PDB file of C-alpha atoms and ligand atoms in Angstrom:
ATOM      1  CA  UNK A   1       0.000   0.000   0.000  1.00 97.00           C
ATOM      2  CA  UNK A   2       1.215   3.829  -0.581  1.00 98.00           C
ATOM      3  CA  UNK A   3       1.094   5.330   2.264  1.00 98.00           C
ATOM      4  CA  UNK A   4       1.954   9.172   2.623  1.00 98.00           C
ATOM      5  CA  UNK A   5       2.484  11.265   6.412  1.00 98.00           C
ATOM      6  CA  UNK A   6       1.844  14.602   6.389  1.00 99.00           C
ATOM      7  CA  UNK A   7       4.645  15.650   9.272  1.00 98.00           C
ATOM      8  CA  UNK A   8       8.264  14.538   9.286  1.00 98.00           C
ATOM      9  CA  UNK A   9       8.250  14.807  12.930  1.00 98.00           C
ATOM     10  CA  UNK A  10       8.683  12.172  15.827  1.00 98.00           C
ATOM     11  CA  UNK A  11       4.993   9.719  15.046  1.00 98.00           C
ATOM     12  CA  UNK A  12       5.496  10.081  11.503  1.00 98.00           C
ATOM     13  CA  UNK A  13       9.105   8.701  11.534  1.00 98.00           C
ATOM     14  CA  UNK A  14       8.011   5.981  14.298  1.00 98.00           C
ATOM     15  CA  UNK A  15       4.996   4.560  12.450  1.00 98.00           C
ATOM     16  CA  UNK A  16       5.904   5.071   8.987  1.00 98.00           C
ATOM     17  CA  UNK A  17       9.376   3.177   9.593  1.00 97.00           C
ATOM     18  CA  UNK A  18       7.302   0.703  10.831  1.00 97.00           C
ATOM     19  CA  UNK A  19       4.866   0.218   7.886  1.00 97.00           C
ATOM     20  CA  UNK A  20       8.162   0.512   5.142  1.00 97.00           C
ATOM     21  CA  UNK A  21       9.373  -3.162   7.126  1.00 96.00           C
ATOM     22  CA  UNK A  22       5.837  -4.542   7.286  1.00 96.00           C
ATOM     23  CA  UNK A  23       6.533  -3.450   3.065  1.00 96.00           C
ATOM     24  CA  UNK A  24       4.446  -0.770   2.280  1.00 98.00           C
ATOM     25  CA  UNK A  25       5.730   2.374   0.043  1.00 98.00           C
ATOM     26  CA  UNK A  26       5.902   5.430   2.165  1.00 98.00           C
ATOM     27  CA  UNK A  27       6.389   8.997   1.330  1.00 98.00           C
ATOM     28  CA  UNK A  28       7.416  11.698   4.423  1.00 98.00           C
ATOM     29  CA  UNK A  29       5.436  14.899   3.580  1.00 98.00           C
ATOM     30  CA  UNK A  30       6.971  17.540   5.491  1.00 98.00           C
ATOM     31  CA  UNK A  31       6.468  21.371   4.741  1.00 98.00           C
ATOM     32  CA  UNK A  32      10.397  21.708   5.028  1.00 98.00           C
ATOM     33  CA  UNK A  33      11.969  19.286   2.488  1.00 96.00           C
ATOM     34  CA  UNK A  34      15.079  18.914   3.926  1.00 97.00           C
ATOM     35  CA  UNK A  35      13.607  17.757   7.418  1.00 98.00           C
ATOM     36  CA  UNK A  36      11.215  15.068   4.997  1.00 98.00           C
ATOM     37  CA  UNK A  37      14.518  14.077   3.334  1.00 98.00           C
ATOM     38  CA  UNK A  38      16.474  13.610   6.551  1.00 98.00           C
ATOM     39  CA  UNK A  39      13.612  11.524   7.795  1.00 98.00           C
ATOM     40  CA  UNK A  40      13.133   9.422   4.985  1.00 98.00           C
ATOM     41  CA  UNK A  41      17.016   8.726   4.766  1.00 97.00           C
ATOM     42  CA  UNK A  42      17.078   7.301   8.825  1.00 97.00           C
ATOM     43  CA  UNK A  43      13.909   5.432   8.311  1.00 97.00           C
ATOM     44  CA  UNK A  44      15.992   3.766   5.050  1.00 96.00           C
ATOM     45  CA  UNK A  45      19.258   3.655   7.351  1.00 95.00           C
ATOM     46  CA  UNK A  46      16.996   1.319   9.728  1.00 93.00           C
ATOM     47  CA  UNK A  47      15.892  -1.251   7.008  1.00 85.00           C
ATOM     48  CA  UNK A  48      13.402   0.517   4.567  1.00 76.00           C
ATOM     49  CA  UNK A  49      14.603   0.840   1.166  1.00 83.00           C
ATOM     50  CA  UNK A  50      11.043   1.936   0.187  1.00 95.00           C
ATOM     51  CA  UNK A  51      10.925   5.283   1.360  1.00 98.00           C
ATOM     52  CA  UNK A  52      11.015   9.077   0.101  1.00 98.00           C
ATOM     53  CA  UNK A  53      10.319  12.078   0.652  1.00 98.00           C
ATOM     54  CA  UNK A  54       8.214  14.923  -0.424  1.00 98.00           C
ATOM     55  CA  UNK A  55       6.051  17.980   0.259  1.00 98.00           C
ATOM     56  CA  UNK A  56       2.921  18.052   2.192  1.00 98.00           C
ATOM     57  CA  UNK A  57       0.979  17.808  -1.103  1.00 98.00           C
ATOM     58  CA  UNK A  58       2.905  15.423  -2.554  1.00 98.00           C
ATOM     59  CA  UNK A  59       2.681  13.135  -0.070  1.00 98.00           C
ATOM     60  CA  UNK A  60      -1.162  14.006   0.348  1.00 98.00           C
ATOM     61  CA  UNK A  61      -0.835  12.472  -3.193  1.00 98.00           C
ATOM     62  CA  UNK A  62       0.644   9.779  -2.945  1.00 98.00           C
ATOM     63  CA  UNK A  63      -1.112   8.204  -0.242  1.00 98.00           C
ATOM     64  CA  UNK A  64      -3.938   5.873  -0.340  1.00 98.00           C
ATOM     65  CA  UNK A  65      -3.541   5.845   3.337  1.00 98.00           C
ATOM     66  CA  UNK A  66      -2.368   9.617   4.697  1.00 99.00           C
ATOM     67  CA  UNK A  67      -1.224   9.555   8.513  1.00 99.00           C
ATOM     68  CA  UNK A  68      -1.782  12.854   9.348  1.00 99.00           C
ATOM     69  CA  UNK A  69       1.048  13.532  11.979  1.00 99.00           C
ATOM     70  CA  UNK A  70       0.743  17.369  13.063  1.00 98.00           C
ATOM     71  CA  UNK A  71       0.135  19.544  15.879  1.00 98.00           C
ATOM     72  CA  UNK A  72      -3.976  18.944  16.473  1.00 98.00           C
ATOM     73  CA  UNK A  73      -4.016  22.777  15.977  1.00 98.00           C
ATOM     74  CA  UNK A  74      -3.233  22.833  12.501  1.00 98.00           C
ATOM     75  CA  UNK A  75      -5.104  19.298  11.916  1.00 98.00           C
ATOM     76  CA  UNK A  76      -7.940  20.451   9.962  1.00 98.00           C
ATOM     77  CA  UNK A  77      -6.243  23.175   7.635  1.00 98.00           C
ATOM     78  CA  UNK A  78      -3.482  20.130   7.118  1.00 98.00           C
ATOM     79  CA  UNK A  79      -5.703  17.414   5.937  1.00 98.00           C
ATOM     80  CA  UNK A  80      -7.725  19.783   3.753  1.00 98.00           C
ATOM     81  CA  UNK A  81      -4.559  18.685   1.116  1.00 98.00           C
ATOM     82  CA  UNK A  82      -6.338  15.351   0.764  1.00 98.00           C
ATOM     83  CA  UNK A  83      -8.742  14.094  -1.698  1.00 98.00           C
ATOM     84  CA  UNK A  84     -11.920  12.644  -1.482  1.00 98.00           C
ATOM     85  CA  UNK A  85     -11.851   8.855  -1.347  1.00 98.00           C
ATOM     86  CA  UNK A  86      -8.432   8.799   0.342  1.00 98.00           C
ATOM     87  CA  UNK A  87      -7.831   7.668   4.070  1.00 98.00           C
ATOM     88  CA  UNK A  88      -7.077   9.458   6.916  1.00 98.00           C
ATOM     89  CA  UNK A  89      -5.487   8.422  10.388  1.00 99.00           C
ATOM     90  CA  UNK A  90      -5.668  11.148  13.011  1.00 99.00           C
ATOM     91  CA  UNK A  91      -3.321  10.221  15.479  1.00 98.00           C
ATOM     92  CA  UNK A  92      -3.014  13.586  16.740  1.00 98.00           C
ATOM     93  CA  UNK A  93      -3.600  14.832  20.624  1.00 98.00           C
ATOM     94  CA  UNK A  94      -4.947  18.311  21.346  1.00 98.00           C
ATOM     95  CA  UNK A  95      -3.095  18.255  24.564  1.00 97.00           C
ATOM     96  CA  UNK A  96      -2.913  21.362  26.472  1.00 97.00           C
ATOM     97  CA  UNK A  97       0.016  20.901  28.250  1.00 95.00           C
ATOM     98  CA  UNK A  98      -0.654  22.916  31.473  1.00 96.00           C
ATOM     99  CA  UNK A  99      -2.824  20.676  33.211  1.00 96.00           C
ATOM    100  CA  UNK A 100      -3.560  17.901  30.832  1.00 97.00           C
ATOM    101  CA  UNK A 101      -6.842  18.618  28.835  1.00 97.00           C
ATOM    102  CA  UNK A 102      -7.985  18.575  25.551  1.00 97.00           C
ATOM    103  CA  UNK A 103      -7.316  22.106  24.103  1.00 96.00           C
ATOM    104  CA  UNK A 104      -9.636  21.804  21.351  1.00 94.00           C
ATOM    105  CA  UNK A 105     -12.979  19.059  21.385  1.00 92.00           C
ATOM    106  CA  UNK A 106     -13.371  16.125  18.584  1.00 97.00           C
ATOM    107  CA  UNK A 107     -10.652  16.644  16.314  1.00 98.00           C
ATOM    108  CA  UNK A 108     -10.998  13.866  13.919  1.00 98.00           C
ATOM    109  CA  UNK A 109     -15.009  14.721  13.705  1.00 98.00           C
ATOM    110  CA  UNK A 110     -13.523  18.380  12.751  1.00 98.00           C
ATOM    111  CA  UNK A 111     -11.638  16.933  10.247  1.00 98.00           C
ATOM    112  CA  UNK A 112     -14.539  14.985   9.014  1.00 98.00           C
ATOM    113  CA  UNK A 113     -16.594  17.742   8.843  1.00 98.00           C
ATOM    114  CA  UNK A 114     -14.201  20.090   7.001  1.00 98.00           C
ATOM    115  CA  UNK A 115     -12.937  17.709   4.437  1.00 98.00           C
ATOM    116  CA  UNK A 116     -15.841  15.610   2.934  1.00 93.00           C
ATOM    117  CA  UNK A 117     -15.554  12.692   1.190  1.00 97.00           C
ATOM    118  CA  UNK A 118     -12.334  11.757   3.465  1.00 98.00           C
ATOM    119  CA  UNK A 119     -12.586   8.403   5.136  1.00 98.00           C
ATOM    120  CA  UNK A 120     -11.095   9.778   8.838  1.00 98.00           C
ATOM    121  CA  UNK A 121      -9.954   7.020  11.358  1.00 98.00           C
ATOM    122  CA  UNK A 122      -8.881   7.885  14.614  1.00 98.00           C
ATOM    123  CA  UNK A 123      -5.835   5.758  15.307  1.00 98.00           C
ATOM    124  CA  UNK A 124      -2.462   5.406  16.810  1.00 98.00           C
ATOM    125  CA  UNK A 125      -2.738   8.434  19.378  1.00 98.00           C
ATOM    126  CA  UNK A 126      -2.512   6.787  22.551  1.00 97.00           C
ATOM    127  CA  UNK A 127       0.739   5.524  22.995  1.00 96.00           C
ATOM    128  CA  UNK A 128       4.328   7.550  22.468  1.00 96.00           C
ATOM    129  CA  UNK A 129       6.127   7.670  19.673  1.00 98.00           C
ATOM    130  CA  UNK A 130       8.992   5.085  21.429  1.00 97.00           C
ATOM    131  CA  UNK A 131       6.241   2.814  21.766  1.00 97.00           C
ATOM    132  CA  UNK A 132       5.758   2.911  17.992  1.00 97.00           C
ATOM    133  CA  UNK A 133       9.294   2.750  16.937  1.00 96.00           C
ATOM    134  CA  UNK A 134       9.297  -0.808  18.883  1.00 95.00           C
ATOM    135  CA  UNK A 135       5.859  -2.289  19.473  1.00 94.00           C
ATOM    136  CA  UNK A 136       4.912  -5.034  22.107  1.00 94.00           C
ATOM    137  CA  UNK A 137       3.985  -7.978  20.324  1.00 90.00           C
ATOM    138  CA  UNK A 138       0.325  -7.622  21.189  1.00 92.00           C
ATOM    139  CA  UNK A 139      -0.254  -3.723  21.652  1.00 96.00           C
ATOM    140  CA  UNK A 140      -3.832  -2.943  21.801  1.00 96.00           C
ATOM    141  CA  UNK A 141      -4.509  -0.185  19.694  1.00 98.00           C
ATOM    142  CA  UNK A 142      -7.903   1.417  19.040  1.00 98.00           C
ATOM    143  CA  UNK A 143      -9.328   2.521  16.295  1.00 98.00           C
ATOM    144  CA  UNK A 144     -12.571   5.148  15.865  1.00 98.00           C
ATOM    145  CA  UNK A 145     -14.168   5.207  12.318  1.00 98.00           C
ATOM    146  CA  UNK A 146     -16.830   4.835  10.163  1.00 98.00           C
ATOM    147  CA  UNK A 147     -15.144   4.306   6.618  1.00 98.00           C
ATOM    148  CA  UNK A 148     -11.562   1.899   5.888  1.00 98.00           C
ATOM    149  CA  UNK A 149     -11.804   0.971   9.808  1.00 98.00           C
ATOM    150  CA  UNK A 150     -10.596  -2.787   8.217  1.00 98.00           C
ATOM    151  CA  UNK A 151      -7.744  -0.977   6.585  1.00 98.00           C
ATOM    152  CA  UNK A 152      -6.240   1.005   9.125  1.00 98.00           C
ATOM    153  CA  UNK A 153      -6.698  -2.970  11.408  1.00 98.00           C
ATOM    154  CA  UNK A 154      -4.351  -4.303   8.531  1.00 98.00           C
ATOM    155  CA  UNK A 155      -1.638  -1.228   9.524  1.00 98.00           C
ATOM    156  CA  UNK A 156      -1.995  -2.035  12.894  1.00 98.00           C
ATOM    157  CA  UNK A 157      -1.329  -6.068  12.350  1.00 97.00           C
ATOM    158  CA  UNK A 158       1.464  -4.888  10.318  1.00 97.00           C
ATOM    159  CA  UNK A 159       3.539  -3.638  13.361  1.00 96.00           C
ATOM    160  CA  UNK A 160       2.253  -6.429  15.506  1.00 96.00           C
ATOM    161  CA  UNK A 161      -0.543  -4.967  17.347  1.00 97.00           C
ATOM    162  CA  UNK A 162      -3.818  -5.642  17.459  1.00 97.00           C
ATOM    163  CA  UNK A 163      -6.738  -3.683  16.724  1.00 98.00           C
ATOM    164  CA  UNK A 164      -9.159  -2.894  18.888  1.00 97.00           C
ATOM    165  CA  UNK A 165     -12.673  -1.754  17.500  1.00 97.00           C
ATOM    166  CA  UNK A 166     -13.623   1.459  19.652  1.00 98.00           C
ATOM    167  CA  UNK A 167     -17.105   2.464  17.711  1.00 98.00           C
ATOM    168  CA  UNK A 168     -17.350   4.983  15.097  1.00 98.00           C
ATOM    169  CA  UNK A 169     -16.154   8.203  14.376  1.00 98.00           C
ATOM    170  CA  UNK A 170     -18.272   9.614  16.684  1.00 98.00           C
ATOM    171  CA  UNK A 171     -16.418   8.013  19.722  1.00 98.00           C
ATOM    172  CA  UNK A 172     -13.216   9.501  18.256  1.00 98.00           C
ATOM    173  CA  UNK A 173     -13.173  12.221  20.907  1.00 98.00           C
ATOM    174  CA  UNK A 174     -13.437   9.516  23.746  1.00 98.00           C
ATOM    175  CA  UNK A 175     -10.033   8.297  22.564  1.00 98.00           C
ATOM    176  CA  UNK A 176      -8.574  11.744  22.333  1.00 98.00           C
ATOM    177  CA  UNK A 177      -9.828  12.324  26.430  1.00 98.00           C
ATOM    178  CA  UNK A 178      -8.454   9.069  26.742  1.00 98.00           C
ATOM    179  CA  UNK A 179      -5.040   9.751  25.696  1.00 98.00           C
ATOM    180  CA  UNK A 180      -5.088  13.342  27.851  1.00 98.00           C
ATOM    181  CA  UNK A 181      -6.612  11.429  30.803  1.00 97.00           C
ATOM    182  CA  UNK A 182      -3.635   8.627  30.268  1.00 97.00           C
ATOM    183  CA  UNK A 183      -0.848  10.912  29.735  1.00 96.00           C
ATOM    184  CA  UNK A 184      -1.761  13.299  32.850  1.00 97.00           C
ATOM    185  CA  UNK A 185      -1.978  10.099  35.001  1.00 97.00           C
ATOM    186  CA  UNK A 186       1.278   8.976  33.515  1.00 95.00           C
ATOM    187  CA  UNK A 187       3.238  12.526  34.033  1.00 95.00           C
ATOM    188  CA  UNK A 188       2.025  12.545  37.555  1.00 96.00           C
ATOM    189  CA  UNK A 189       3.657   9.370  38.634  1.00 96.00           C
ATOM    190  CA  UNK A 190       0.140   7.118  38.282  1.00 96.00           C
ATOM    191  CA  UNK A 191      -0.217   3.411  36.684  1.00 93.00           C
ATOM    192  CA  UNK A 192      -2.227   3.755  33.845  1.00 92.00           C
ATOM    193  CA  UNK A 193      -1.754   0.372  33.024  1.00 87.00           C
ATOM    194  CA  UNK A 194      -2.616  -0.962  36.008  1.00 88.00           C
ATOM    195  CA  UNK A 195      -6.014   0.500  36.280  1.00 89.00           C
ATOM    196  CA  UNK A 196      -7.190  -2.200  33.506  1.00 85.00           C
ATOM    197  CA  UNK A 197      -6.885  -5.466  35.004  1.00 80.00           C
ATOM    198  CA  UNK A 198      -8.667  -8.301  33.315  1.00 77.00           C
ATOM    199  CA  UNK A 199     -12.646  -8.565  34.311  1.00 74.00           C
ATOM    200  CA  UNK A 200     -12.188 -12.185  34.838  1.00 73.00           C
ATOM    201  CA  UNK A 201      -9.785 -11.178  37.911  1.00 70.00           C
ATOM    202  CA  UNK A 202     -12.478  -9.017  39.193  1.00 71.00           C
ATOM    203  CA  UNK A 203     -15.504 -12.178  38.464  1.00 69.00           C
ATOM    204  CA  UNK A 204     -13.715 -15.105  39.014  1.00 71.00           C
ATOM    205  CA  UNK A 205     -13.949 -16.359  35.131  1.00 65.00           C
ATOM    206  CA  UNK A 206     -13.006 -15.743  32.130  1.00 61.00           C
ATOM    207  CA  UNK A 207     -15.301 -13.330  29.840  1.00 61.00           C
ATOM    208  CA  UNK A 208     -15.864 -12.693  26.397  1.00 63.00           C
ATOM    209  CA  UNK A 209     -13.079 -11.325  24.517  1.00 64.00           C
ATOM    210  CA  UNK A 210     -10.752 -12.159  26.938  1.00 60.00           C
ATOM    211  CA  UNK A 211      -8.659 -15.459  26.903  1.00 56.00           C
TER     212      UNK A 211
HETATM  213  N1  NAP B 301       5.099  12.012  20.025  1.00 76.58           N
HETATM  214  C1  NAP B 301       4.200  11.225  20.636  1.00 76.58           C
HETATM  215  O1  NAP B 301       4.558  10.418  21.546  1.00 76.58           O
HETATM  216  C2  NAP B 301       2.756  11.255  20.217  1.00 76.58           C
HETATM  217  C3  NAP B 301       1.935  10.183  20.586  1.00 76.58           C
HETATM  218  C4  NAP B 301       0.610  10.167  20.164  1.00 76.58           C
HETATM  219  C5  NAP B 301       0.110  11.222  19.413  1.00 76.58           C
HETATM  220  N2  NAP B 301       0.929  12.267  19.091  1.00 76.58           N
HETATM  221  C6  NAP B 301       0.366  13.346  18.277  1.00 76.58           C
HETATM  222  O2  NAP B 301       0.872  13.205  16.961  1.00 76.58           O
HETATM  223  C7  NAP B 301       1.021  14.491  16.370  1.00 76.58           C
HETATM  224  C8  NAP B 301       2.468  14.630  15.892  1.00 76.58           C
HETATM  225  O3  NAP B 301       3.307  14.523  17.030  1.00 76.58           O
HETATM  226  P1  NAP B 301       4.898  14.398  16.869  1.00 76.58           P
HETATM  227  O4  NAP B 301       5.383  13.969  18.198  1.00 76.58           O
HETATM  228  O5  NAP B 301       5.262  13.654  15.655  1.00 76.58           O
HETATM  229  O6  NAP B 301       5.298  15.931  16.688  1.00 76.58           O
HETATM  230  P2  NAP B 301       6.636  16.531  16.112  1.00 76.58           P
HETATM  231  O7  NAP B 301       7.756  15.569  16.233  1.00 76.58           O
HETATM  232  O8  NAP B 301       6.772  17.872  16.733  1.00 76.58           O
HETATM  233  O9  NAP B 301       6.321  16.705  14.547  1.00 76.58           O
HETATM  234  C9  NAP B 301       5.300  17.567  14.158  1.00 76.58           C
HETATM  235  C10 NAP B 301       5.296  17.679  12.643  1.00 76.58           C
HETATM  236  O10 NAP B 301       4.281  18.616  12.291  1.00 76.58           O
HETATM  237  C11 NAP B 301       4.836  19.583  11.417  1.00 76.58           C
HETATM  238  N3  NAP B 301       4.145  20.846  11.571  1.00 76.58           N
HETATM  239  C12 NAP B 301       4.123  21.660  12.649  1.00 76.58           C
HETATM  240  N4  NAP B 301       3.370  22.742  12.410  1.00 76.58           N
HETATM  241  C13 NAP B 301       2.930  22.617  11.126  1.00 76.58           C
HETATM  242  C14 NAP B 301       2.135  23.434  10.297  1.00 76.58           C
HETATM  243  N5  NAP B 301       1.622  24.604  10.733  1.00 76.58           N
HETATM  244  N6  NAP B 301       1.883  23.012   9.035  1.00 76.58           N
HETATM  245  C15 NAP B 301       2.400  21.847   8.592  1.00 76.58           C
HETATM  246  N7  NAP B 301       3.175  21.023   9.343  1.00 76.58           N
HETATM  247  C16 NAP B 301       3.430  21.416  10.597  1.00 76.58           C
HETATM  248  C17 NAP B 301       6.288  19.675  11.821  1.00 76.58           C
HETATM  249  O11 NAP B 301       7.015  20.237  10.768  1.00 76.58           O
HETATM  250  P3  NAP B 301       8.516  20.809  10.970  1.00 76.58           P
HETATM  251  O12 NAP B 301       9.402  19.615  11.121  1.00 76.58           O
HETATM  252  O13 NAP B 301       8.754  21.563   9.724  1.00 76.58           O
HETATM  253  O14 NAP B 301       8.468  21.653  12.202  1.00 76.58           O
HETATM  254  C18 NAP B 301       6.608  18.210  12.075  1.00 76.58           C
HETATM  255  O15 NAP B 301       6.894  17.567  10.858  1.00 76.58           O
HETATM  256  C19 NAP B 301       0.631  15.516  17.433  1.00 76.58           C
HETATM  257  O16 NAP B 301      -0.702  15.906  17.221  1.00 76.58           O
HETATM  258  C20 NAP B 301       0.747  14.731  18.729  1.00 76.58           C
HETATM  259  O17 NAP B 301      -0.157  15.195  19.712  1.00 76.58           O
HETATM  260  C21 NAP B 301       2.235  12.295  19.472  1.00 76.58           C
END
C-alpha cells in the first residue's frame, strides 16, 4: 500500500518506519523538504529501502492511506490537502500541556466535517512515539471510524498490534480524552496500566473477549 504522512516529525518517523518493514511504500510529507529528506534517509538507514520524501501535497498524493502527523491545531487546515476517497489516520492529541486537557474538542469529527468525502480514522494516538518505533507484540490499539476501519486494522497487524474496535467516528473524541486522561496520570507518577486489570480477575472467570 502507498502510504503518505503529512509531518516529518517524531509519530510520523516511528509509524511510517514501521509500515516501510511490514513493506508498504511510504512517502514523508513535510512542509520543510530537507527535514522530509532527513527523515526518509534514517527510516531507510533502519531497514526501509522503500521510502522518500516529499512535500505536504505530494505526499497528500501519494497516499492511499495519509497519517496525518501534526500539531492537532493545525489538523484540519493540514488534511484539507487530501482528496476525497483517500484515508485518513488522526493520530493527533490536542493536549494542552498545562494541566492535561484537551485544548480543542473532537478533532478527527472536525476533520470529518471540514474535508468531505475523506474516510477519517482515529488511530495510533494513545501511545508515544517510542512505543511505535518498537511495538509489544500484542499492543492494543484502538481505532474510531466509520469508513476503511478494516484498513487502518491491517496497519496495525502490520507492526504487531492488534486492533481494537472502539465504535465509530463519533467516539473519536473519547479516545482523544483518553489519551489526555492517560498521559496526565502517567506525568504525575500514576499506573495507567494498572487501572485495567482483566474482568475475569475481578468475576472469578473468564469473559468474552478475553482469553
Ligand atoms: N510524540 C508522541 O509520543 C505522540 C503520541 C501520540 C500522538 N501524538 C500526536 O501526533 C502528532 C504529531 O506529534 P509528533 O510527536 O510527531 O510531533 P513533532 O515531532 O513535533 O512533529 C510535528 C510535525 O508537524 C509539522 N508541523 C508543525 N506545524 C505545522 C504546520 N503549521 N503546518 C504543517 N506542518 C506542521 C512539523 O514540521 P517541521 O518539522 O517543519 O516543524 C513536524 O513535521 C501531534 O498531534 C501529537 O499530539 C504524538
Amino acid at each position: 500500500m502507498r502510504i503518505g504522512t503529512l509531518g516529518n516529525g517524531l509519530m510520523a518517523e516511528a509509524l511510517a518506519g514501521q509500515w516501510v518493514k511490514a513493506g508498504h511504500e511510504v512517502m514523508i510529507g513535510g512542509r520543510d523538504r530537507d527535514r522530509a529528506v532527513e527523515a526518509a534517509k534514517r527510516i531507510a538507514a533502519a531497514g526501509g529501502s522503500r521510502v522518500e520524501a516529499g512535500s505536504l501535497v505530494e505526499a497528500a498524493e501519494y497516499g492511499e492511506v495519509v497519517l496525518l502527523a501534526v500539531p492537532a491545531e493545525v489538523a484540519v487546515e493540514v488534511a484539507g490537502l487530501v482528496a476525497a476517497g483517500r484515508t485518513v489516520i488522526d493520530c493527533t492529541n490536542a493536549l494542552d500541556h498545562r494541566d492535561f486537557t484537551l485544548a480543542q474538542p473532537a478533532t478527527a469529527e472536525a476533520i470529518a466535517r471540514a474535508v468531505p468525502g475523506v474516510n477519517v480514522v482515529k488511530a495510533f494516538n494513545l501511545a508515544a512515539d517510542a512505543v511505535w518505533r518498537n511495538p509489544p507484540s500484542g499492543l492494543g490499539v484502538p481505532i474510531c471510524g466509520d469508513e476503511a476501519v478494516d484498513v487502518v486494522a491491517g496497519l496495525v497487524r502490520d507492526i504487531g498490534g492488534v486492533p481494537v474496535a472502539a465504535g465509530g467516528l463519533v467516539r473519536a473524541k473519547l479516545l482523544e480524552a483518553t489519551a489526555a486522561l492517560a498521559i496526565g496520570i502517567w506525568v504525575g507518577g500514576g499506573d495507567v496500566r494498572g487501572m485495567f486489570p482483566s474482568l475475569g480477575d475481578a468475576f472469578g472467570a473468564v469473559l468474552p473477549g478475553e482469553s
